[in-house]
PDB file of C-alpha atoms and ligand atoms in Angstrom:
ATOM      1  CA  MET T   1       8.908 -29.001 -11.575  1.00  0.00           C
ATOM      2  CA  THR T   2       9.411 -25.241 -11.195  1.00  0.00           C
ATOM      3  CA  PRO T   3       7.359 -23.709  -8.363  1.00  0.00           C
ATOM      4  CA  ILE T   4       4.275 -21.727  -9.390  1.00  0.00           C
ATOM      5  CA  TYR T   5       4.365 -17.916  -9.199  1.00  0.00           C
ATOM      6  CA  GLY T   6       8.152 -18.077  -9.517  1.00  0.00           C
ATOM      7  CA  ASP T   7       9.382 -16.487 -12.727  1.00  0.00           C
ATOM      8  CA  PHE T   8       5.762 -15.735 -13.578  1.00  0.00           C
ATOM      9  CA  ALA T   9       5.586 -13.190 -10.691  1.00  0.00           C
ATOM     10  CA  GLU T  10       7.170 -10.468 -12.822  1.00  0.00           C
ATOM     11  CA  VAL T  11       4.570 -10.951 -15.547  1.00  0.00           C
ATOM     12  CA  TYR T  12       1.701 -11.067 -13.045  1.00  0.00           C
ATOM     13  CA  SER T  13       2.795  -7.828 -11.425  1.00  0.00           C
ATOM     14  CA  ASP T  14       2.915  -6.020 -14.761  1.00  0.00           C
ATOM     15  CA  SER T  15      -0.305  -7.282 -16.315  1.00  0.00           C
ATOM     16  CA  GLN T  16      -4.056  -6.955 -16.358  1.00  0.00           C
ATOM     17  CA  TYR T  17      -4.354  -9.609 -13.599  1.00  0.00           C
ATOM     18  CA  THR T  18      -3.766  -6.776 -11.137  1.00  0.00           C
ATOM     19  CA  ASN T  19      -6.850  -4.910 -12.447  1.00  0.00           C
ATOM     20  CA  PHE T  20      -9.016  -7.760 -11.230  1.00  0.00           C
ATOM     21  CA  SER T  21      -7.259  -7.709  -7.838  1.00  0.00           C
ATOM     22  CA  ALA T  22      -7.955  -3.950  -7.587  1.00  0.00           C
ATOM     23  CA  THR T  23     -11.641  -4.464  -8.420  1.00  0.00           C
ATOM     24  CA  MET T  24     -11.940  -7.189  -5.781  1.00  0.00           C
ATOM     25  CA  SER T  25     -10.216  -5.012  -3.149  1.00  0.00           C
ATOM     26  CA  GLU T  26     -12.718  -2.211  -3.733  1.00  0.00           C
ATOM     27  CA  ALA T  27     -15.602  -4.685  -3.559  1.00  0.00           C
ATOM     28  CA  VAL T  28     -14.401  -6.031  -0.218  1.00  0.00           C
ATOM     29  CA  VAL T  29     -14.166  -2.572   1.324  1.00  0.00           C
ATOM     30  CA  ARG T  30     -17.615  -1.730  -0.087  1.00  0.00           C
ATOM     31  CA  LEU T  31     -18.995  -4.958   1.350  1.00  0.00           C
ATOM     32  CA  VAL T  32     -17.449  -4.722   4.803  1.00  0.00           C
ATOM     33  CA  THR T  33     -18.487  -1.087   5.270  1.00  0.00           C
ATOM     34  CA  ARG T  34     -22.124  -2.171   4.797  1.00  0.00           C
ATOM     35  CA  TYR T  35     -21.893  -3.533   8.323  1.00  0.00           C
ATOM     36  CA  VAL T  36     -21.361  -2.040  11.731  1.00  0.00           C
ATOM     37  CA  PHE T  37     -17.888  -3.507  11.891  1.00  0.00           C
ATOM     38  CA  SER T  38     -14.618  -1.602  12.035  1.00  0.00           C
ATOM     39  CA  PRO T  39     -11.625  -3.825  11.423  1.00  0.00           C
ATOM     40  CA  ARG T  40      -8.298  -2.490  12.582  1.00  0.00           C
ATOM     41  CA  ARG T  41      -5.965  -5.335  11.585  1.00  0.00           C
ATOM     42  CA  VAL T  42      -6.401  -7.009   8.210  1.00  0.00           C
ATOM     43  CA  LEU T  43      -4.677 -10.051   6.747  1.00  0.00           C
ATOM     44  CA  ASP T  44      -4.648 -10.560   2.995  1.00  0.00           C
ATOM     45  CA  LEU T  45      -4.003 -14.255   2.530  1.00  0.00           C
ATOM     46  CA  ALA T  46      -2.288 -15.361  -0.691  1.00  0.00           C
ATOM     47  CA  CYS T  47      -1.641 -11.660  -1.199  1.00  0.00           C
ATOM     48  CA  GLY T  48       0.313 -12.134  -4.421  1.00  0.00           C
ATOM     49  CA  VAL T  49       1.956  -8.910  -5.581  1.00  0.00           C
ATOM     50  CA  GLY T  50       0.184  -6.960  -2.825  1.00  0.00           C
ATOM     51  CA  VAL T  51      -2.536  -5.090  -4.705  1.00  0.00           C
ATOM     52  CA  ALA T  52      -5.191  -5.598  -2.021  1.00  0.00           C
ATOM     53  CA  ALA T  53      -2.791  -5.294   0.917  1.00  0.00           C
ATOM     54  CA  VAL T  54      -1.524  -1.927  -0.337  1.00  0.00           C
ATOM     55  CA  PHE T  55      -5.095  -0.795  -1.091  1.00  0.00           C
ATOM     56  CA  PHE T  56      -6.129  -1.609   2.500  1.00  0.00           C
ATOM     57  CA  ALA T  57      -3.017   0.039   3.985  1.00  0.00           C
ATOM     58  CA  GLU T  58      -3.757   3.196   1.997  1.00  0.00           C
ATOM     59  CA  ARG T  59      -7.158   3.258   3.708  1.00  0.00           C
ATOM     60  CA  GLY T  60      -5.611   3.234   7.155  1.00  0.00           C
ATOM     61  CA  TYR T  61      -5.833  -0.446   8.118  1.00  0.00           C
ATOM     62  CA  GLU T  62      -2.906  -2.210   9.758  1.00  0.00           C
ATOM     63  CA  VAL T  63      -2.122  -4.878   7.171  1.00  0.00           C
ATOM     64  CA  VAL T  64      -0.320  -8.203   6.970  1.00  0.00           C
ATOM     65  CA  GLY T  65       0.195  -9.841   3.576  1.00  0.00           C
ATOM     66  CA  VAL T  66       0.925 -13.575   3.469  1.00  0.00           C
ATOM     67  CA  ASP T  67       1.928 -15.560   0.415  1.00  0.00           C
ATOM     68  CA  ARG T  68       3.914 -18.713  -0.291  1.00  0.00           C
ATOM     69  CA  SER T  69       5.829 -17.219  -3.192  1.00  0.00           C
ATOM     70  CA  GLU T  70       8.878 -15.168  -2.291  1.00  0.00           C
ATOM     71  CA  ARG T  71       8.919 -13.778  -5.829  1.00  0.00           C
ATOM     72  CA  MET T  72       5.345 -12.469  -5.536  1.00  0.00           C
ATOM     73  CA  LEU T  73       6.226 -10.951  -2.139  1.00  0.00           C
ATOM     74  CA  ASP T  74       9.222  -9.149  -3.696  1.00  0.00           C
ATOM     75  CA  PHE T  75       6.853  -7.347  -6.050  1.00  0.00           C
ATOM     76  CA  ALA T  76       4.448  -6.705  -3.167  1.00  0.00           C
ATOM     77  CA  ARG T  77       7.234  -5.027  -1.173  1.00  0.00           C
ATOM     78  CA  ARG T  78       8.065  -2.783  -4.121  1.00  0.00           C
ATOM     79  CA  ARG T  79       4.391  -1.876  -4.556  1.00  0.00           C
ATOM     80  CA  ALA T  80       4.082  -0.853  -0.888  1.00  0.00           C
ATOM     81  CA  GLU T  81       7.293   1.148  -1.077  1.00  0.00           C
ATOM     82  CA  ALA T  82       6.117   2.976  -4.190  1.00  0.00           C
ATOM     83  CA  ALA T  83       2.800   3.745  -2.486  1.00  0.00           C
ATOM     84  CA  GLY T  84       4.582   4.869   0.704  1.00  0.00           C
ATOM     85  CA  VAL T  85       2.660   2.531   3.008  1.00  0.00           C
ATOM     86  CA  ALA T  86       3.792   0.028   5.624  1.00  0.00           C
ATOM     87  CA  VAL T  87       2.611  -3.566   5.293  1.00  0.00           C
ATOM     88  CA  ARG T  88       4.029  -6.584   7.123  1.00  0.00           C
ATOM     89  CA  TRP T  89       4.874  -9.234   4.529  1.00  0.00           C
ATOM     90  CA  ASP T  90       5.202 -12.806   5.638  1.00  0.00           C
ATOM     91  CA  ARG T  91       6.086 -15.852   3.580  1.00  0.00           C
ATOM     92  CA  GLN T  92       3.825 -18.661   4.727  1.00  0.00           C
ATOM     93  CA  ASP T  93       1.811 -21.517   3.364  1.00  0.00           C
ATOM     94  CA  MET T  94      -1.842 -20.753   3.984  1.00  0.00           C
ATOM     95  CA  ARG T  95      -2.528 -24.392   4.832  1.00  0.00           C
ATOM     96  CA  SER T  96      -0.603 -23.896   8.090  1.00  0.00           C
ATOM     97  CA  LEU T  97      -1.162 -20.246   8.917  1.00  0.00           C
ATOM     98  CA  ALA T  98       0.363 -18.796  12.078  1.00  0.00           C
ATOM     99  CA  LEU T  99       0.371 -15.065  12.806  1.00  0.00           C
ATOM    100  CA  GLY T 100       1.792 -13.548  15.986  1.00  0.00           C
ATOM    101  CA  ALA T 101      -1.423 -11.683  16.866  1.00  0.00           C
ATOM    102  CA  PRO T 102      -5.038 -12.009  15.747  1.00  0.00           C
ATOM    103  CA  VAL T 103      -6.545  -9.870  13.004  1.00  0.00           C
ATOM    104  CA  ASP T 104     -10.144  -8.653  12.590  1.00  0.00           C
ATOM    105  CA  LEU T 105     -10.575  -9.336   8.893  1.00  0.00           C
ATOM    106  CA  VAL T 106      -9.029 -11.935   6.586  1.00  0.00           C
ATOM    107  CA  THR T 107      -9.365 -11.682   2.827  1.00  0.00           C
ATOM    108  CA  CYS T 108      -8.293 -14.274   0.272  1.00  0.00           C
ATOM    109  CA  MET T 109      -8.979 -13.243  -3.269  1.00  0.00           C
ATOM    110  CA  TYR T 110      -8.809 -13.971  -6.953  1.00  0.00           C
ATOM    111  CA  GLY T 111      -9.435 -17.676  -6.645  1.00  0.00           C
ATOM    112  CA  SER T 112      -6.371 -18.302  -4.488  1.00  0.00           C
ATOM    113  CA  LEU T 113      -8.324 -21.022  -2.658  1.00  0.00           C
ATOM    114  CA  ASN T 114      -8.736 -22.825  -5.982  1.00  0.00           C
ATOM    115  CA  TYR T 115      -5.077 -23.784  -5.481  1.00  0.00           C
ATOM    116  CA  MET T 116      -6.105 -26.101  -2.626  1.00  0.00           C
ATOM    117  CA  ALA T 117      -5.733 -29.618  -3.984  1.00  0.00           C
ATOM    118  CA  THR T 118      -8.123 -31.455  -1.645  1.00  0.00           C
ATOM    119  CA  ASP T 119     -11.139 -30.855   0.577  1.00  0.00           C
ATOM    120  CA  GLU T 120      -8.833 -31.341   3.564  1.00  0.00           C
ATOM    121  CA  GLU T 121      -6.493 -28.578   2.378  1.00  0.00           C
ATOM    122  CA  PHE T 122      -9.462 -26.230   1.976  1.00  0.00           C
ATOM    123  CA  ALA T 123     -10.619 -27.162   5.488  1.00  0.00           C
ATOM    124  CA  ALA T 124      -7.099 -26.609   6.888  1.00  0.00           C
ATOM    125  CA  VAL T 125      -7.112 -23.042   5.536  1.00  0.00           C
ATOM    126  CA  CYS T 126     -10.494 -22.399   7.195  1.00  0.00           C
ATOM    127  CA  ARG T 127      -9.194 -23.706  10.520  1.00  0.00           C
ATOM    128  CA  GLY T 128      -6.003 -21.628  10.209  1.00  0.00           C
ATOM    129  CA  VAL T 129      -7.980 -18.480   9.431  1.00  0.00           C
ATOM    130  CA  ALA T 130     -10.257 -19.155  12.415  1.00  0.00           C
ATOM    131  CA  LYS T 131      -7.240 -19.574  14.722  1.00  0.00           C
ATOM    132  CA  ASN T 132      -5.807 -16.221  13.647  1.00  0.00           C
ATOM    133  CA  LEU T 133      -9.006 -14.140  13.719  1.00  0.00           C
ATOM    134  CA  SER T 134     -10.391 -12.318  16.727  1.00  0.00           C
ATOM    135  CA  PRO T 135     -13.856 -13.502  17.902  1.00  0.00           C
ATOM    136  CA  GLY T 136     -16.534 -12.200  15.535  1.00  0.00           C
ATOM    137  CA  GLY T 137     -13.878 -11.464  12.897  1.00  0.00           C
ATOM    138  CA  LEU T 138     -14.719 -11.692   9.200  1.00  0.00           C
ATOM    139  CA  PHE T 139     -13.340 -13.947   6.488  1.00  0.00           C
ATOM    140  CA  VAL T 140     -14.069 -12.783   2.931  1.00  0.00           C
ATOM    141  CA  PHE T 141     -12.924 -14.754  -0.083  1.00  0.00           C
ATOM    142  CA  ASP T 142     -13.776 -15.486  -3.677  1.00  0.00           C
ATOM    143  CA  VAL T 143     -13.341 -18.710  -5.615  1.00  0.00           C
ATOM    144  CA  LEU T 144     -14.122 -19.951  -9.076  1.00  0.00           C
ATOM    145  CA  THR T 145     -17.092 -22.313  -8.871  1.00  0.00           C
ATOM    146  CA  ILE T 146     -17.128 -25.653 -10.704  1.00  0.00           C
ATOM    147  CA  GLN T 147     -19.208 -23.911 -13.369  1.00  0.00           C
ATOM    148  CA  GLY T 148     -16.715 -21.039 -13.547  1.00  0.00           C
ATOM    149  CA  LEU T 149     -13.632 -23.214 -13.781  1.00  0.00           C
ATOM    150  CA  ALA T 150     -15.239 -25.494 -16.374  1.00  0.00           C
ATOM    151  CA  ASP T 151     -16.341 -22.461 -18.405  1.00  0.00           C
ATOM    152  CA  SER T 152     -13.007 -20.676 -18.212  1.00  0.00           C
ATOM    153  CA  SER T 153     -11.276 -23.832 -19.377  1.00  0.00           C
ATOM    154  CA  LYS T 154     -13.550 -24.012 -22.426  1.00  0.00           C
ATOM    155  CA  MET T 155     -11.249 -21.336 -23.727  1.00  0.00           C
ATOM    156  CA  LYS T 156      -8.581 -23.844 -24.583  1.00  0.00           C
ATOM    157  CA  SER T 157      -6.174 -21.009 -25.082  1.00  0.00           C
ATOM    158  CA  LEU T 158      -6.243 -17.354 -24.253  1.00  0.00           C
ATOM    159  CA  VAL T 159      -3.681 -14.680 -24.996  1.00  0.00           C
ATOM    160  CA  HIS T 160      -3.018 -11.494 -22.995  1.00  0.00           C
ATOM    161  CA  GLU T 161      -0.676  -8.875 -24.211  1.00  0.00           C
ATOM    162  CA  SER T 162       0.735  -5.993 -22.181  1.00  0.00           C
ATOM    163  CA  ALA T 163       1.890  -2.976 -24.163  1.00  0.00           C
ATOM    164  CA  GLY T 164       4.537  -4.931 -26.025  1.00  0.00           C
ATOM    165  CA  ARG T 165       6.295  -5.917 -22.788  1.00  0.00           C
ATOM    166  CA  HIS T 166       5.051  -9.450 -22.716  1.00  0.00           C
ATOM    167  CA  LEU T 167       2.586 -11.909 -24.139  1.00  0.00           C
ATOM    168  CA  ILE T 168       0.844 -14.553 -22.029  1.00  0.00           C
ATOM    169  CA  LEU T 169      -0.744 -17.746 -23.285  1.00  0.00           C
ATOM    170  CA  HIS T 170      -3.137 -19.797 -21.113  1.00  0.00           C
ATOM    171  CA  GLN T 171      -3.773 -23.405 -22.153  1.00  0.00           C
ATOM    172  CA  ASN T 172      -6.475 -25.146 -20.132  1.00  0.00           C
ATOM    173  CA  LYS T 173      -7.449 -28.736 -19.612  1.00  0.00           C
ATOM    174  CA  PHE T 174     -10.400 -29.310 -17.291  1.00  0.00           C
ATOM    175  CA  ASP T 175     -11.062 -32.727 -15.792  1.00  0.00           C
ATOM    176  CA  PHE T 176     -14.772 -33.121 -15.030  1.00  0.00           C
ATOM    177  CA  GLU T 177     -14.120 -36.108 -12.747  1.00  0.00           C
ATOM    178  CA  THR T 178     -11.907 -34.197 -10.325  1.00  0.00           C
ATOM    179  CA  ALA T 179     -12.976 -30.578 -11.087  1.00  0.00           C
ATOM    180  CA  VAL T 180      -9.291 -29.794 -11.601  1.00  0.00           C
ATOM    181  CA  ASN T 181      -8.103 -27.469 -14.323  1.00  0.00           C
ATOM    182  CA  THR T 182      -4.532 -27.904 -15.449  1.00  0.00           C
ATOM    183  CA  LYS T 183      -3.388 -24.596 -16.837  1.00  0.00           C
ATOM    184  CA  THR T 184      -0.167 -24.230 -18.737  1.00  0.00           C
ATOM    185  CA  LEU T 185       0.934 -20.620 -18.595  1.00  0.00           C
ATOM    186  CA  THR T 186       3.489 -19.584 -21.150  1.00  0.00           C
ATOM    187  CA  ALA T 187       4.757 -16.028 -21.109  1.00  0.00           C
ATOM    188  CA  PHE T 188       7.097 -14.376 -23.550  1.00  0.00           C
ATOM    189  CA  VAL T 189       8.824 -11.484 -21.813  1.00  0.00           C
ATOM    190  CA  LYS T 190      10.630  -8.825 -23.839  1.00  0.00           C
ATOM    191  CA  ARG T 191      14.310  -8.525 -22.931  1.00  0.00           C
ATOM    192  CA  GLY T 192      15.880  -5.967 -25.229  1.00  0.00           C
ATOM    193  CA  ARG T 193      15.356  -7.272 -28.730  1.00  0.00           C
ATOM    194  CA  GLU T 194      14.593 -10.822 -27.649  1.00  0.00           C
ATOM    195  CA  TYR T 195      11.807 -12.618 -25.799  1.00  0.00           C
ATOM    196  CA  GLU T 196      12.426 -14.877 -22.797  1.00  0.00           C
ATOM    197  CA  ARG T 197      10.007 -17.776 -22.462  1.00  0.00           C
ATOM    198  CA  ILE T 198       8.566 -18.652 -19.027  1.00  0.00           C
ATOM    199  CA  THR T 199       6.378 -21.703 -18.510  1.00  0.00           C
ATOM    200  CA  GLU T 200       4.478 -22.749 -15.376  1.00  0.00           C
ATOM    201  CA  ILE T 201       1.839 -25.420 -14.855  1.00  0.00           C
ATOM    202  CA  HIS T 202      -0.911 -24.430 -12.414  1.00  0.00           C
ATOM    203  CA  ARG T 203      -3.536 -26.811 -11.014  1.00  0.00           C
ATOM    204  CA  GLU T 204      -6.742 -25.196  -9.873  1.00  0.00           C
ATOM    205  CA  ARG T 205      -9.554 -27.122  -8.232  1.00  0.00           C
ATOM    206  CA  ALA T 206     -13.150 -26.036  -7.797  1.00  0.00           C
ATOM    207  CA  PHE T 207     -15.154 -27.166  -4.776  1.00  0.00           C
ATOM    208  CA  PRO T 208     -18.876 -27.750  -4.456  1.00  0.00           C
ATOM    209  CA  LEU T 209     -20.429 -24.930  -2.432  1.00  0.00           C
ATOM    210  CA  GLU T 210     -21.622 -27.454   0.174  1.00  0.00           C
ATOM    211  CA  THR T 211     -18.064 -28.717   0.696  1.00  0.00           C
ATOM    212  CA  MET T 212     -16.753 -25.210   1.294  1.00  0.00           C
ATOM    213  CA  GLU T 213     -19.635 -24.297   3.569  1.00  0.00           C
ATOM    214  CA  ARG T 214     -19.223 -27.457   5.634  1.00  0.00           C
ATOM    215  CA  ALA T 215     -15.520 -26.707   6.093  1.00  0.00           C
ATOM    216  CA  LEU T 216     -16.278 -23.118   7.093  1.00  0.00           C
ATOM    217  CA  GLU T 217     -18.939 -24.146   9.586  1.00  0.00           C
ATOM    218  CA  SER T 218     -16.737 -26.837  11.127  1.00  0.00           C
ATOM    219  CA  ALA T 219     -14.055 -24.209  11.645  1.00  0.00           C
ATOM    220  CA  GLY T 220     -16.544 -21.986  13.521  1.00  0.00           C
ATOM    221  CA  PHE T 221     -17.748 -19.637  10.787  1.00  0.00           C
ATOM    222  CA  SER T 222     -21.291 -18.716   9.919  1.00  0.00           C
ATOM    223  CA  ILE T 223     -22.120 -17.680   6.376  1.00  0.00           C
ATOM    224  CA  VAL T 224     -23.335 -14.082   6.395  1.00  0.00           C
ATOM    225  CA  ASP T 225     -23.789 -13.671   2.630  1.00  0.00           C
ATOM    226  CA  ARG T 226     -22.852 -15.129  -0.758  1.00  0.00           C
ATOM    227  CA  PHE T 227     -22.340 -13.133  -3.918  1.00  0.00           C
ATOM    228  CA  SER T 228     -21.469 -13.890  -7.505  1.00  0.00           C
ATOM    229  CA  GLY T 229     -18.425 -11.625  -7.606  1.00  0.00           C
ATOM    230  CA  ALA T 230     -17.202  -8.064  -7.263  1.00  0.00           C
ATOM    231  CA  GLY T 231     -20.562  -6.636  -8.402  1.00  0.00           C
ATOM    232  CA  LEU T 232     -22.024  -8.028  -5.133  1.00  0.00           C
ATOM    233  CA  LYS T 233     -24.984  -9.570  -6.976  1.00  0.00           C
ATOM    234  CA  PRO T 234     -26.537 -12.621  -5.252  1.00  0.00           C
ATOM    235  CA  LEU T 235     -24.884 -15.977  -5.908  1.00  0.00           C
ATOM    236  CA  ARG T 236     -26.837 -18.120  -8.382  1.00  0.00           C
ATOM    237  CA  PRO T 237     -26.511 -21.811  -9.242  1.00  0.00           C
ATOM    238  CA  ASP T 238     -24.717 -20.924 -12.489  1.00  0.00           C
ATOM    239  CA  SER T 239     -22.433 -18.190 -11.089  1.00  0.00           C
ATOM    240  CA  ALA T 240     -18.852 -18.499 -12.270  1.00  0.00           C
ATOM    241  CA  ARG T 241     -17.441 -17.003  -9.110  1.00  0.00           C
ATOM    242  CA  ALA T 242     -18.566 -17.146  -5.507  1.00  0.00           C
ATOM    243  CA  LEU T 243     -17.702 -14.396  -3.063  1.00  0.00           C
ATOM    244  CA  TYR T 244     -18.335 -15.313   0.559  1.00  0.00           C
ATOM    245  CA  LEU T 245     -18.743 -13.110   3.593  1.00  0.00           C
ATOM    246  CA  THR T 246     -18.393 -15.237   6.714  1.00  0.00           C
ATOM    247  CA  GLN T 247     -18.084 -14.484  10.404  1.00  0.00           C
ATOM    248  CA  LEU T 248     -16.237 -16.376  13.089  1.00  0.00           C
ATOM    249  CA  ASP T 249     -18.167 -17.231  16.282  1.00  0.00           C
ATOM    250  CA  ARG T 250     -18.620 -14.024  18.194  1.00  0.00           C
ATOM    251  CA  GLY T 251     -18.320 -15.369  21.699  1.00  0.00           C
ATOM    252  CA  PRO T 252     -20.701 -14.121  24.393  1.00  0.00           C
ATOM    253  CA  ARG T 253     -19.393 -10.540  24.532  1.00  0.00           C
ATOM    254  CA  ARG T 254     -19.619  -9.551  20.847  1.00  0.00           C
ATOM    255  CA  SER T 255     -22.764  -8.104  19.321  1.00  0.00           C
ATOM    256  CA  ARG T 256     -24.313  -9.453  16.114  1.00  0.00           C
ATOM    257  CA  LEU T 257     -23.010  -8.299  12.752  1.00  0.00           C
ATOM    258  CA  THR T 258     -25.629  -5.770  11.655  1.00  0.00           C
ATOM    259  CA  ARG T 259     -26.092  -3.788   8.471  1.00  0.00           C
ATOM    260  CA  ARG T 260     -25.629  -0.040   8.651  1.00  0.00           C
ATOM    261  CA  ARG T 261     -28.964   1.627   8.060  1.00  0.00           C
ATOM    262  CA  TRP T 262     -27.699   4.199   5.594  1.00  0.00           C
ATOM    263  CA  GLY T 263     -24.627   5.627   3.937  1.00  0.00           C
ATOM    264  CA  TYR T 264     -22.765   2.430   3.159  1.00  0.00           C
ATOM    265  CA  GLU T 265     -23.244   2.641  -0.608  1.00  0.00           C
ATOM    266  CA  ASP T 266     -20.789   5.520  -0.821  1.00  0.00           C
ATOM    267  CA  ALA T 267     -18.424   4.390   1.905  1.00  0.00           C
TER     268      ALA T 267
HETATM  269  C1  SAM D 301      -4.219 -15.847  -8.544  1.00  0.00           C
HETATM  270  S1  SAM D 301      -2.956 -15.342  -7.443  1.00  0.00           S
HETATM  271  C2  SAM D 301      -3.899 -14.153  -6.508  1.00  0.00           C
HETATM  272  C3  SAM D 301      -3.036 -13.173  -5.768  1.00  0.00           C
HETATM  273  C4  SAM D 301      -3.801 -12.063  -5.053  1.00  0.00           C
HETATM  274  N1  SAM D 301      -4.726 -12.584  -4.062  1.00  0.00           N
HETATM  275  C5  SAM D 301      -4.525 -11.176  -6.037  1.00  0.00           C
HETATM  276  O1  SAM D 301      -5.729 -10.946  -5.845  1.00  0.00           O
HETATM  277  O2  SAM D 301      -3.894 -10.689  -6.970  1.00  0.00           O
HETATM  278  C6  SAM D 301      -2.823 -16.730  -6.344  1.00  0.00           C
HETATM  279  C7  SAM D 301      -1.824 -16.539  -5.214  1.00  0.00           C
HETATM  280  O3  SAM D 301      -1.989 -17.608  -4.294  1.00  0.00           O
HETATM  281  C8  SAM D 301      -0.706 -17.924  -3.765  1.00  0.00           C
HETATM  282  N2  SAM D 301      -0.758 -19.263  -3.183  1.00  0.00           N
HETATM  283  C9  SAM D 301      -1.092 -20.421  -3.811  1.00  0.00           C
HETATM  284  N3  SAM D 301      -1.018 -21.447  -2.942  1.00  0.00           N
HETATM  285  C10 SAM D 301      -0.658 -20.927  -1.740  1.00  0.00           C
HETATM  286  C11 SAM D 301      -0.439 -21.471  -0.442  1.00  0.00           C
HETATM  287  N4  SAM D 301      -0.576 -22.773  -0.218  1.00  0.00           N
HETATM  288  N5  SAM D 301      -0.099 -20.627   0.556  1.00  0.00           N
HETATM  289  C12 SAM D 301       0.048 -19.303   0.343  1.00  0.00           C
HETATM  290  N6  SAM D 301      -0.130 -18.730  -0.872  1.00  0.00           N
HETATM  291  C13 SAM D 301      -0.486 -19.524  -1.893  1.00  0.00           C
HETATM  292  C14 SAM D 301       0.210 -17.810  -4.964  1.00  0.00           C
HETATM  293  O4  SAM D 301       1.565 -17.707  -4.604  1.00  0.00           O
HETATM  294  C15 SAM D 301      -0.366 -16.552  -5.634  1.00  0.00           C
HETATM  295  O5  SAM D 301       0.285 -15.396  -5.186  1.00  0.00           O
END
């Protein structure tokens, strides 16, 4: 089977998917600046075509972007070059993360953790993030909840179109037993007067909140807050998306994560 985010990388980079990534990046900066916490080094895990990594680098953070897909990283490199920022790109599988030096903040966005096939894979990512974070460092991620994945798959097919350059068809099949959505992505990409067809099959799994929270806590994180998405509204039982703000054990010398008393709304 062809690897996911292979040929599809070109379409992803040139489509409305990146708008969502931009919205999430802004939300993360808004969220983190609510706290007395000044990250210097940031890792964007499963960085895709680099929207968040470039956004963070433009705001002065030292950024590493990790993804398993070389094709996605190619587009990420181009994005950073066009923006004139330096980001370290690293091809790695997030289930066995190893950075040379610890970072202060790890982000993992746009449901990238829904690509973990088992509870153990989810837990392995949490442990890897913990190993590569400095004490008291933050891990912020969003995932589709079981409700969200089931709902999104109710749309048996969905079509995106990008200014005549390509057309994307999503075909979903959600299995309620396993909480796995099998998504067939078919894109028609305009090449001169013809269209090239690209097909990839993606499997996304949703995890019960308790499963994710247990894995986070076993890896040494405490849950600071839970939201229902980029609007930073509280998470509810029927939320389609869960956005977590978690903190790694601080160790004896780090102070508690505290909210700024004013000014964060406009930060
Ligand atoms: C929906 S895209 C999100 C990309 C990016 N976070 C964004 O917000 O646009 C999912 C990404 O997860 C990456 N990914 C999936 N499984 C991975 C793994 N095991 N290790 C590293 N990256 C992975 C894919 O290559 C893809 O770039």
